[in-house]
Each structure stands twice: as structure tokens, then as C-alpha cells.
């Protein structure tokens, strides 16, 4: 017995956990600074932690009211109808629901290169085929309608990340509108706003109500510090009706995730502190890193080095874990997440010493 032919599928390789690296280096995890996964340096919202603790004893029940309440709260947050909120097990789960709802076998999608690894994976799981559009280092990874349209050929879904991971670059709103206008009526533009809280640019969420060919992805993993809880959602045009109900897993998010999300949405102080810290760290890295950096709207900075693997390795030996971008196709770049002030300063010192 064998599963179906999975040879075209690739495996998602997450950055290694801090405990793993600590064991390898034989040091205390507290001595390490992990700036490789764009996690929140302030940790989760304390209100979310309290909510998880409080509701732990309800874990035996299905998340009925909390699931509905969270969808309603997200809808209020964005001024959309609850039926437009596709709650999911992380933003990644929402990508799966989208592919499930949209792709017929062999439908094509278009993803950025370099880009987020889960777009093509999710599309392939749902029997889609994948093409890429290039974001060129020579153009400083600039994102415009043209960079996408040069590779566009009627694909069903075009994935756009803004702010983009791993480059940090953004797609200006006028370019998004131009892109949506110049693609076919049957093409959806998925705007992935996983890092949008850190950007100075307005969200594209209002466009979701105005047209039927743009959807927006958001997550609690980054600005809300709930990456371990797995909670994200897609905001869909009202015209898609009950598509979500027809493709979702029963109870897409867990009781504890929903409780954490509800509490986190109320915790403005934690969100504001996070954004302030990230913007400080971004500026600090742009100003102080000796190797060149690219402008970033996210909670990380992409930096050019000669040999990403060597620099990431040496940095780890000094207790600072950064992301070697070779797996993104950028063997001469590292991505450094914004840390606490102390961690960010230490990372900059270590990287400057190495290069
Ligand atoms: C982190 C991230 C997501 C969402 O991650 P989840 O933890 O599944 O919510 C989506 N897109 C990009 C580009 C990301 O970096």
C-alpha cells in the first residue's frame, strides 16, 4: 500500500526551535536569541494567556460559542459581515480553505519567487499547478502590478504578500488595484497581510467589500504573538456567499485558540507595544547593520551578505539565530526578525562582527 504520488510535493521546513539549537550548542536556551521565525519578541498578549488558563477546564467541549464570538469580533474589527470571515487554524489553514474553495483539478496559480513556501504547497495539495513571478534583487525586490503581470497567464489565484516575506517590500495600493483590474474576471488576488500591523500602509480589507476579486489573509501569529496557538483568517467578498461553510473543517479553530484570539483582540496595549518595538528595531537594523538592507514593512529585515549559510552558522555560534534565506532562493541574504531592544542590538553587533 502506498499513498498517491506525492513526488511533486515538498516538505515545509520550519526554522529550528530554540531548544533544539541550545541542545546542539550545549548552552542554556536563555542564552540564545532567536530571530529566525518572525515571532513576537514580547511574547503573547498577557490577556490571551489568562484566557487560555481560564478556559483550559472547558477543553472537553467543542468550541461552539467561542468560535462564533471570535468570528463576530473579527467582523466588527474590520466592519465586514461575519459570513465574510473564514476563521482557520493559522493563516496557513485559511490558505488551504481558499484552495479548497477555488481550485478545480489542474487549475493554475501564480506565486512570488522568492516567497512564502506554503502557497505552492497548499495549491498542490488541492490538485492545482503552480507558476511563479519573480521579485528581482536587481530591482530591490520591488512589487508592482507589472512584476506580476509579466508572468501572469490567466491563473485562478495570484498570491501577493504585502509586506512581503522575506524581503519586507510592499505592493502599493494603486498597484494592487491595477493588478486586479488587469487580470481576468475569474482571477482572484489573494493579499497576504500577515505582517500588515507593522506597516505604515493601509490594509486592503476595505477593497474586499467593493469588489469580488480580492481577498485578504490575516493572522494572530505575528503582531498578536500567538504563533503557537495557530489562529488566522481570510476576509472574503460578500458575494462568495456560503463557500466557507461548505469547505471548512468542523470547528476550524480550537476552544483555547478562540478564547486567546478574543482576548488578544481586546488587548490594544500589547499590540501597540509590539508595533512600537518592531518599528524601533527595524530602524535600528537599517541604521546600524553594516551590510546593505532593504526597506521593510514587516517585523524583520532582509540583509545582503556574501554567504548566507556561513553567516547564519557563525551567528548561531555566537548565540544569535537568524534565517538563512537559501531556501527562499537567496543564498546571499539573511532575514533577521525584530527582537527586543537588547536582542536586536546584540544581533546587529554579532552580524557586523562576522561580515
Ligand atoms: C507567518 C506567515 C503567514 C501565516 O502564518 P500562520 O502562523 O499560519 O498564521 C502567512 N503568510 C506569510 C507570508 C507568513 O510569513
Tab-separated table of C-alpha atoms and ligand atoms in Angstrom:
chain	number	residue	atom	x	y	z
A	1	UNK	CA	0.000	0.000	0.000
A	2	UNK	CA	1.255	3.468	-0.884
A	3	UNK	CA	-0.192	6.974	-0.670
A	4	UNK	CA	-0.870	8.685	-4.004
A	5	UNK	CA	2.128	10.025	-5.937
A	6	UNK	CA	3.464	12.819	-3.739
A	7	UNK	CA	6.751	13.294	-5.562
A	8	UNK	CA	5.872	16.832	-6.701
A	9	UNK	CA	5.059	17.853	-3.122
A	10	UNK	CA	7.737	19.418	-0.984
A	11	UNK	CA	8.087	19.362	2.779
A	12	UNK	CA	7.684	22.550	4.787
A	13	UNK	CA	10.911	23.010	6.746
A	14	UNK	CA	10.296	25.318	9.666
A	15	UNK	CA	13.204	27.119	11.273
A	16	UNK	CA	14.616	25.075	14.122
A	17	UNK	CA	13.311	25.641	17.623
A	18	UNK	CA	15.410	27.360	20.248
A	19	UNK	CA	15.609	24.228	22.424
A	20	UNK	CA	16.974	22.211	19.512
A	21	UNK	CA	19.730	24.718	18.834
A	22	UNK	CA	20.512	25.078	22.547
A	23	UNK	CA	20.976	21.323	22.831
A	24	UNK	CA	23.251	21.277	19.781
A	25	UNK	CA	25.429	24.106	21.140
A	26	UNK	CA	25.168	22.727	24.670
A	27	UNK	CA	24.041	26.053	26.129
A	28	UNK	CA	21.035	27.273	28.071
A	29	UNK	CA	18.143	28.320	25.761
A	30	UNK	CA	18.031	31.617	27.687
A	31	UNK	CA	21.476	32.481	26.364
A	32	UNK	CA	20.203	32.317	22.788
A	33	UNK	CA	18.421	34.973	20.812
A	34	UNK	CA	16.032	33.552	18.221
A	35	UNK	CA	15.384	35.967	15.389
A	36	UNK	CA	14.638	33.468	12.648
A	37	UNK	CA	10.858	32.975	12.645
A	38	UNK	CA	9.356	36.485	12.870
A	39	UNK	CA	7.833	35.709	16.247
A	40	UNK	CA	6.704	38.407	18.672
A	41	UNK	CA	9.636	39.393	20.936
A	42	UNK	CA	7.182	40.466	23.664
A	43	UNK	CA	5.513	37.060	23.707
A	44	UNK	CA	1.756	36.565	23.632
A	45	UNK	CA	-0.729	39.106	24.888
A	46	UNK	CA	-0.967	38.571	28.671
A	47	UNK	CA	-4.746	38.765	28.318
A	48	UNK	CA	-4.628	35.853	25.890
A	49	UNK	CA	-2.518	33.803	28.290
A	50	UNK	CA	-5.027	34.433	31.041
A	51	UNK	CA	-7.928	33.474	28.775
A	52	UNK	CA	-6.232	30.193	27.852
A	53	UNK	CA	-5.638	29.389	31.513
A	54	UNK	CA	-9.171	30.316	32.461
A	55	UNK	CA	-10.769	28.177	29.781
A	56	UNK	CA	-8.454	25.190	29.991
A	57	UNK	CA	-11.014	23.333	32.078
A	58	UNK	CA	-13.561	23.697	29.240
A	59	UNK	CA	-11.355	21.835	26.800
A	60	UNK	CA	-13.706	18.874	26.774
A	61	UNK	CA	-16.411	20.812	24.916
A	62	UNK	CA	-16.485	21.762	21.227
A	63	UNK	CA	-15.781	25.462	20.679
A	64	UNK	CA	-19.282	26.494	19.828
A	65	UNK	CA	-19.935	29.941	21.250
A	66	UNK	CA	-16.266	30.993	21.304
A	67	UNK	CA	-15.923	30.201	17.587
A	68	UNK	CA	-18.997	32.280	16.731
A	69	UNK	CA	-17.961	35.063	19.102
A	70	UNK	CA	-14.498	35.323	17.590
A	71	UNK	CA	-15.854	35.458	14.045
A	72	UNK	CA	-18.240	38.207	15.163
A	73	UNK	CA	-15.446	40.112	16.891
A	74	UNK	CA	-13.210	39.922	13.794
A	75	UNK	CA	-16.134	41.059	11.626
A	76	UNK	CA	-16.665	44.077	13.913
A	77	UNK	CA	-12.954	44.835	13.882
A	78	UNK	CA	-12.997	45.116	10.077
A	79	UNK	CA	-16.545	46.276	9.549
A	80	UNK	CA	-17.491	43.271	7.425
A	81	UNK	CA	-20.227	40.683	7.804
A	82	UNK	CA	-19.446	37.555	9.884
A	83	UNK	CA	-20.082	35.422	6.786
A	84	UNK	CA	-17.005	37.040	5.197
A	85	UNK	CA	-14.672	35.800	7.944
A	86	UNK	CA	-13.011	32.448	7.199
A	87	UNK	CA	-11.550	31.516	10.565
A	88	UNK	CA	-8.829	28.885	10.367
A	89	UNK	CA	-6.041	27.007	12.085
A	90	UNK	CA	-3.466	29.711	11.333
A	91	UNK	CA	-3.235	31.769	8.175
A	92	UNK	CA	-1.934	28.566	6.607
A	93	UNK	CA	-5.250	26.879	7.325
A	94	UNK	CA	-7.063	29.754	5.645
A	95	UNK	CA	-4.862	29.293	2.557
A	96	UNK	CA	-5.999	25.677	2.447
A	97	UNK	CA	-9.666	26.642	2.669
A	98	UNK	CA	-9.170	29.104	-0.151
A	99	UNK	CA	-7.562	26.496	-2.388
A	100	UNK	CA	-10.289	24.018	-1.483
A	101	UNK	CA	-12.991	26.507	-2.384
A	102	UNK	CA	-11.365	27.767	-5.581
A	103	UNK	CA	-9.301	25.174	-7.385
A	104	UNK	CA	-10.577	22.623	-9.843
A	105	UNK	CA	-8.010	19.900	-10.641
A	106	UNK	CA	-5.160	21.337	-12.759
A	107	UNK	CA	-6.196	24.957	-12.213
A	108	UNK	CA	-3.116	27.138	-12.174
A	109	UNK	CA	-1.982	29.586	-9.512
A	110	UNK	CA	0.801	32.181	-9.510
A	111	UNK	CA	3.111	32.633	-6.520
A	112	UNK	CA	6.008	35.012	-5.805
A	113	UNK	CA	9.638	33.873	-6.046
A	114	UNK	CA	11.179	34.398	-3.528
A	115	UNK	CA	8.102	33.850	-1.436
A	116	UNK	CA	6.191	32.080	1.284
A	117	UNK	CA	6.620	28.325	0.847
A	118	UNK	CA	3.107	27.360	1.820
A	119	UNK	CA	1.317	28.988	-1.165
A	120	UNK	CA	2.558	26.441	-3.717
A	121	UNK	CA	2.291	23.598	-1.242
A	122	UNK	CA	-1.322	24.365	-0.448
A	123	UNK	CA	-2.228	24.757	-4.119
A	124	UNK	CA	-0.609	21.412	-4.980
A	125	UNK	CA	-2.367	19.635	-2.121
A	126	UNK	CA	-5.573	20.794	-3.774
A	127	UNK	CA	-4.566	19.488	-7.203
A	128	UNK	CA	-3.539	22.847	-8.588
A	129	UNK	CA	-0.433	23.576	-10.637
A	130	UNK	CA	1.957	26.352	-9.770
A	131	UNK	CA	3.716	29.086	-11.737
A	132	UNK	CA	5.901	31.841	-10.320
A	133	UNK	CA	6.524	35.547	-10.798
A	134	UNK	CA	9.951	36.906	-9.963
A	135	UNK	CA	10.758	39.626	-7.496
A	136	UNK	CA	14.219	40.673	-8.623
A	137	UNK	CA	17.032	41.526	-6.316
A	138	UNK	CA	18.351	43.797	-9.079
A	139	UNK	CA	15.126	45.831	-8.712
A	140	UNK	CA	15.376	45.715	-4.915
A	141	UNK	CA	12.537	43.166	-4.916
A	142	UNK	CA	10.122	45.908	-5.888
A	143	UNK	CA	6.487	44.786	-6.115
A	144	UNK	CA	4.312	46.371	-8.809
A	145	UNK	CA	1.405	45.256	-10.973
A	146	UNK	CA	3.893	44.828	-13.811
A	147	UNK	CA	6.197	42.466	-11.908
A	148	UNK	CA	3.227	40.126	-11.518
A	149	UNK	CA	1.597	40.679	-14.907
A	150	UNK	CA	4.827	39.811	-16.759
A	151	UNK	CA	4.303	36.217	-15.647
A	152	UNK	CA	0.509	36.182	-15.487
A	153	UNK	CA	-1.400	33.925	-17.848
A	154	UNK	CA	-4.969	33.648	-16.622
A	155	UNK	CA	-4.190	31.868	-13.335
A	156	UNK	CA	-7.081	31.253	-10.966
A	157	UNK	CA	-5.334	32.632	-7.867
A	158	UNK	CA	-2.484	35.149	-7.722
A	159	UNK	CA	-0.791	35.246	-4.313
A	160	UNK	CA	0.645	38.588	-3.246
A	161	UNK	CA	2.368	39.159	0.098
A	162	UNK	CA	2.405	42.707	1.427
A	163	UNK	CA	4.536	43.316	3.403
A	164	UNK	CA	6.399	40.571	1.614
A	165	UNK	CA	8.220	37.745	3.360
A	166	UNK	CA	11.234	37.559	3.228
A	167	UNK	CA	12.012	40.891	1.544
A	168	UNK	CA	9.807	43.283	3.532
A	169	UNK	CA	8.741	45.150	0.380
A	170	UNK	CA	5.115	46.206	-0.093
A	171	UNK	CA	2.699	46.378	-3.001
A	172	UNK	CA	1.304	49.930	-3.116
A	173	UNK	CA	-2.476	50.165	-3.160
A	174	UNK	CA	-2.591	51.717	-6.638
A	175	UNK	CA	-0.552	48.777	-7.924
A	176	UNK	CA	-2.889	46.288	-6.288
A	177	UNK	CA	-5.871	47.948	-7.963
A	178	UNK	CA	-4.053	47.982	-11.304
A	179	UNK	CA	-3.250	44.295	-10.890
A	180	UNK	CA	-6.811	43.341	-10.007
A	181	UNK	CA	-8.144	45.411	-12.916
A	182	UNK	CA	-5.747	43.913	-15.461
A	183	UNK	CA	-6.275	40.279	-14.550
A	184	UNK	CA	-9.227	38.197	-15.777
A	185	UNK	CA	-12.607	38.298	-14.040
A	186	UNK	CA	-12.009	34.703	-12.949
A	187	UNK	CA	-8.685	35.518	-11.242
A	188	UNK	CA	-8.588	36.118	-7.512
A	189	UNK	CA	-5.862	38.287	-5.986
A	190	UNK	CA	-5.067	36.978	-2.510
A	191	UNK	CA	-3.381	39.700	-0.490
A	192	UNK	CA	-1.483	38.119	2.383
A	193	UNK	CA	-1.297	40.730	5.139
A	194	UNK	CA	0.367	38.531	7.772
A	195	UNK	CA	2.663	41.466	8.631
A	196	UNK	CA	0.350	44.382	7.895
A	197	UNK	CA	0.135	45.615	11.503
A	198	UNK	CA	3.801	46.638	11.277
A	199	UNK	CA	3.371	48.585	8.053
A	200	UNK	CA	2.527	52.264	7.647
A	201	UNK	CA	0.382	51.377	4.626
A	202	UNK	CA	-3.389	50.945	4.904
A	203	UNK	CA	-4.848	47.457	4.778
A	204	UNK	CA	-6.603	46.308	1.620
A	205	UNK	CA	-9.529	44.974	3.658
A	206	UNK	CA	-11.914	47.732	2.532
A	207	UNK	CA	-11.486	46.509	-1.066
A	208	UNK	CA	-12.970	43.160	-0.139
A	209	UNK	CA	-16.366	44.804	0.184
A	210	UNK	CA	-16.013	46.774	-3.017
A	211	UNK	CA	-15.104	44.020	-5.434
A	212	UNK	CA	-15.267	40.238	-5.740
A	213	UNK	CA	-11.712	39.535	-6.919
A	214	UNK	CA	-9.654	40.468	-3.854
A	215	UNK	CA	-9.432	38.558	-0.574
A	216	UNK	CA	-7.207	39.355	2.396
A	217	UNK	CA	-5.347	36.995	4.728
A	218	UNK	CA	-4.562	37.974	8.340
A	219	UNK	CA	-3.053	36.088	11.260
A	220	UNK	CA	-2.693	36.201	15.038
A	221	UNK	CA	0.787	34.665	14.716
A	222	UNK	CA	2.866	37.794	14.280
A	223	UNK	CA	1.647	41.055	15.842
A	224	UNK	CA	-0.551	39.284	18.398
A	225	UNK	CA	2.198	36.865	19.404
A	226	UNK	CA	0.032	33.756	19.105
A	227	UNK	CA	2.036	31.710	16.583
A	228	UNK	CA	1.858	28.630	18.816
A	229	UNK	CA	-1.915	28.880	19.165
A	230	UNK	CA	-2.479	28.621	15.369
A	231	UNK	CA	-5.116	31.192	14.545
A	232	UNK	CA	-5.677	33.129	11.335
A	233	UNK	CA	-8.395	34.066	8.899
A	234	UNK	CA	-9.284	35.164	5.426
A	235	UNK	CA	-11.639	38.045	4.671
A	236	UNK	CA	-13.737	37.255	1.623
A	237	UNK	CA	-16.006	39.306	-0.628
A	238	UNK	CA	-19.693	39.134	0.395
A	239	UNK	CA	-20.610	37.624	-2.977
A	240	UNK	CA	-18.862	34.348	-2.184
A	241	UNK	CA	-21.871	33.507	-0.034
A	242	UNK	CA	-21.553	30.313	1.983
A	243	UNK	CA	-18.373	28.931	0.383
A	244	UNK	CA	-16.563	28.826	3.743
A	245	UNK	CA	-19.287	26.752	5.380
A	246	UNK	CA	-19.028	24.295	2.503
A	247	UNK	CA	-15.273	23.743	2.812
A	248	UNK	CA	-14.350	24.281	6.448
A	249	UNK	CA	-13.350	21.568	8.881
A	250	UNK	CA	-15.857	21.308	11.729
A	251	UNK	CA	-14.561	23.841	14.295
A	252	UNK	CA	-11.651	25.258	12.340
A	253	UNK	CA	-10.037	26.782	15.431
A	254	UNK	CA	-9.816	25.228	18.895
A	255	UNK	CA	-11.620	26.413	22.022
A	256	UNK	CA	-8.386	27.711	23.547
A	257	UNK	CA	-7.336	29.387	20.297
A	258	UNK	CA	-10.689	31.155	20.025
A	259	UNK	CA	-10.509	32.323	23.656
A	260	UNK	CA	-6.963	33.555	23.146
A	261	UNK	CA	-7.969	35.383	19.976
A	262	UNK	CA	-10.931	37.073	21.639
A	263	UNK	CA	-8.744	38.316	24.487
A	264	UNK	CA	-5.909	39.396	22.182
A	265	UNK	CA	-8.266	41.500	20.049
A	266	UNK	CA	-9.149	43.486	23.170
A	267	UNK	CA	-5.552	43.966	24.272
A	268	UNK	CA	-4.643	47.175	22.475
A	269	UNK	CA	-1.712	47.885	24.796
A	270	UNK	CA	0.117	44.691	23.847
A	271	UNK	CA	-0.458	45.320	20.155
A	272	UNK	CA	0.698	48.953	20.401
A	273	UNK	CA	3.819	47.992	22.368
A	274	UNK	CA	4.624	45.312	19.828
A	275	UNK	CA	4.288	47.656	16.878
A	276	UNK	CA	6.359	50.344	18.577
A	277	UNK	CA	9.135	47.890	19.402
A	278	UNK	CA	9.157	46.419	15.898
A	279	UNK	CA	9.387	49.829	14.258
A	280	UNK	CA	12.235	50.775	16.562
A	281	UNK	CA	14.110	47.524	15.841
A	282	UNK	CA	13.599	47.862	12.088
A	283	UNK	CA	15.058	51.369	12.104
A	284	UNK	CA	17.890	50.291	14.352
A	285	UNK	CA	18.845	47.482	11.981
A	286	UNK	CA	18.582	49.712	8.901
A	287	UNK	CA	20.795	52.319	10.582
A	288	UNK	CA	23.360	50.118	12.264
A	289	UNK	CA	23.808	46.984	10.162
A	290	UNK	CA	26.936	47.309	8.032
A	291	UNK	CA	25.732	45.052	5.208
A	292	UNK	CA	23.012	46.545	2.970
A	293	UNK	CA	19.372	46.125	3.992
A	294	UNK	CA	16.103	46.548	2.119
A	295	UNK	CA	13.211	48.709	3.327
A	296	UNK	CA	10.798	46.552	5.323
A	297	UNK	CA	7.160	46.897	6.275
A	298	UNK	CA	7.344	43.699	8.353
A	299	UNK	CA	8.819	42.651	11.699
A	300	UNK	CA	12.108	41.610	10.070
A	301	UNK	CA	14.842	42.999	7.889
A	302	UNK	CA	16.461	41.327	4.886
A	303	UNK	CA	20.207	41.836	4.730
A	304	UNK	CA	22.684	41.092	1.933
A	305	UNK	CA	25.729	39.010	2.862
A	306	UNK	CA	28.243	37.049	0.803
A	307	UNK	CA	27.330	33.614	2.006
A	308	UNK	CA	24.069	33.328	3.936
A	309	UNK	CA	24.730	29.809	5.146
A	310	UNK	CA	28.137	30.700	6.553
A	311	UNK	CA	26.902	33.908	8.194
A	312	UNK	CA	23.859	32.215	9.737
A	313	UNK	CA	26.074	29.435	11.028
A	314	UNK	CA	28.640	31.804	12.555
A	315	UNK	CA	25.873	33.913	14.057
A	316	UNK	CA	24.370	30.844	15.691
A	317	UNK	CA	27.741	30.002	17.198
A	318	UNK	CA	27.538	33.453	18.827
A	319	UNK	CA	24.069	32.660	20.173
A	320	UNK	CA	22.035	34.632	17.629
A	321	UNK	CA	19.783	32.574	15.372
A	322	UNK	CA	18.874	34.299	12.093
A	323	UNK	CA	17.217	32.963	8.952
A	324	UNK	CA	19.469	31.794	6.159
A	325	UNK	CA	17.405	32.655	3.060
A	326	UNK	CA	18.941	29.980	0.819
A	327	UNK	CA	15.677	28.028	0.949
A	328	UNK	CA	13.949	31.117	-0.498
A	329	UNK	CA	16.436	31.032	-3.378
A	330	UNK	CA	18.512	33.837	-1.833
A	331	UNK	CA	21.822	32.248	-0.881
A	332	UNK	CA	23.300	35.708	-0.292
A	333	UNK	CA	20.690	37.069	2.114
A	334	UNK	CA	19.749	36.571	5.727
A	335	UNK	CA	16.488	37.642	7.350
A	336	UNK	CA	16.673	38.998	10.890
A	337	UNK	CA	13.453	39.260	12.911
A	338	UNK	CA	12.905	42.298	15.106
A	339	UNK	CA	13.757	41.353	18.684
A	340	UNK	CA	13.651	43.136	21.998
A	341	UNK	CA	15.931	46.169	22.149
A	342	UNK	CA	18.633	44.122	23.819
A	343	UNK	CA	18.344	41.195	21.404
A	344	UNK	CA	18.276	43.446	18.343
A	345	UNK	CA	21.414	45.290	19.459
A	346	UNK	CA	23.174	42.009	20.132
A	347	UNK	CA	22.187	40.668	16.696
A	348	UNK	CA	23.487	43.775	14.947
A	349	UNK	CA	26.807	43.556	16.828
A	350	UNK	CA	27.210	39.877	16.028
A	351	UNK	CA	26.380	40.240	12.331
A	352	UNK	CA	28.642	43.293	11.939
A	353	UNK	CA	31.482	41.366	13.557
A	354	UNK	CA	31.021	38.427	11.208
A	355	UNK	CA	30.812	40.239	7.864
B	1	LIG	C1	3.663	33.769	9.071
B	1	LIG	C2	3.035	33.912	7.727
B	1	LIG	C3	1.707	33.523	7.464
B	1	LIG	C4	0.760	32.919	8.439
B	1	LIG	O1	1.271	32.032	9.309
B	1	LIG	P1	0.290	31.297	10.338
B	1	LIG	O2	1.159	31.097	11.514
B	1	LIG	O3	-0.155	30.047	9.675
B	1	LIG	O4	-0.857	32.210	10.614
B	1	LIG	C5	1.197	33.745	6.212
B	1	LIG	N1	1.936	34.302	5.250
B	1	LIG	C6	3.187	34.685	5.452
B	1	LIG	C7	3.927	35.327	4.351
B	1	LIG	C8	3.797	34.492	6.692
B	1	LIG	O5	5.062	34.856	6.851
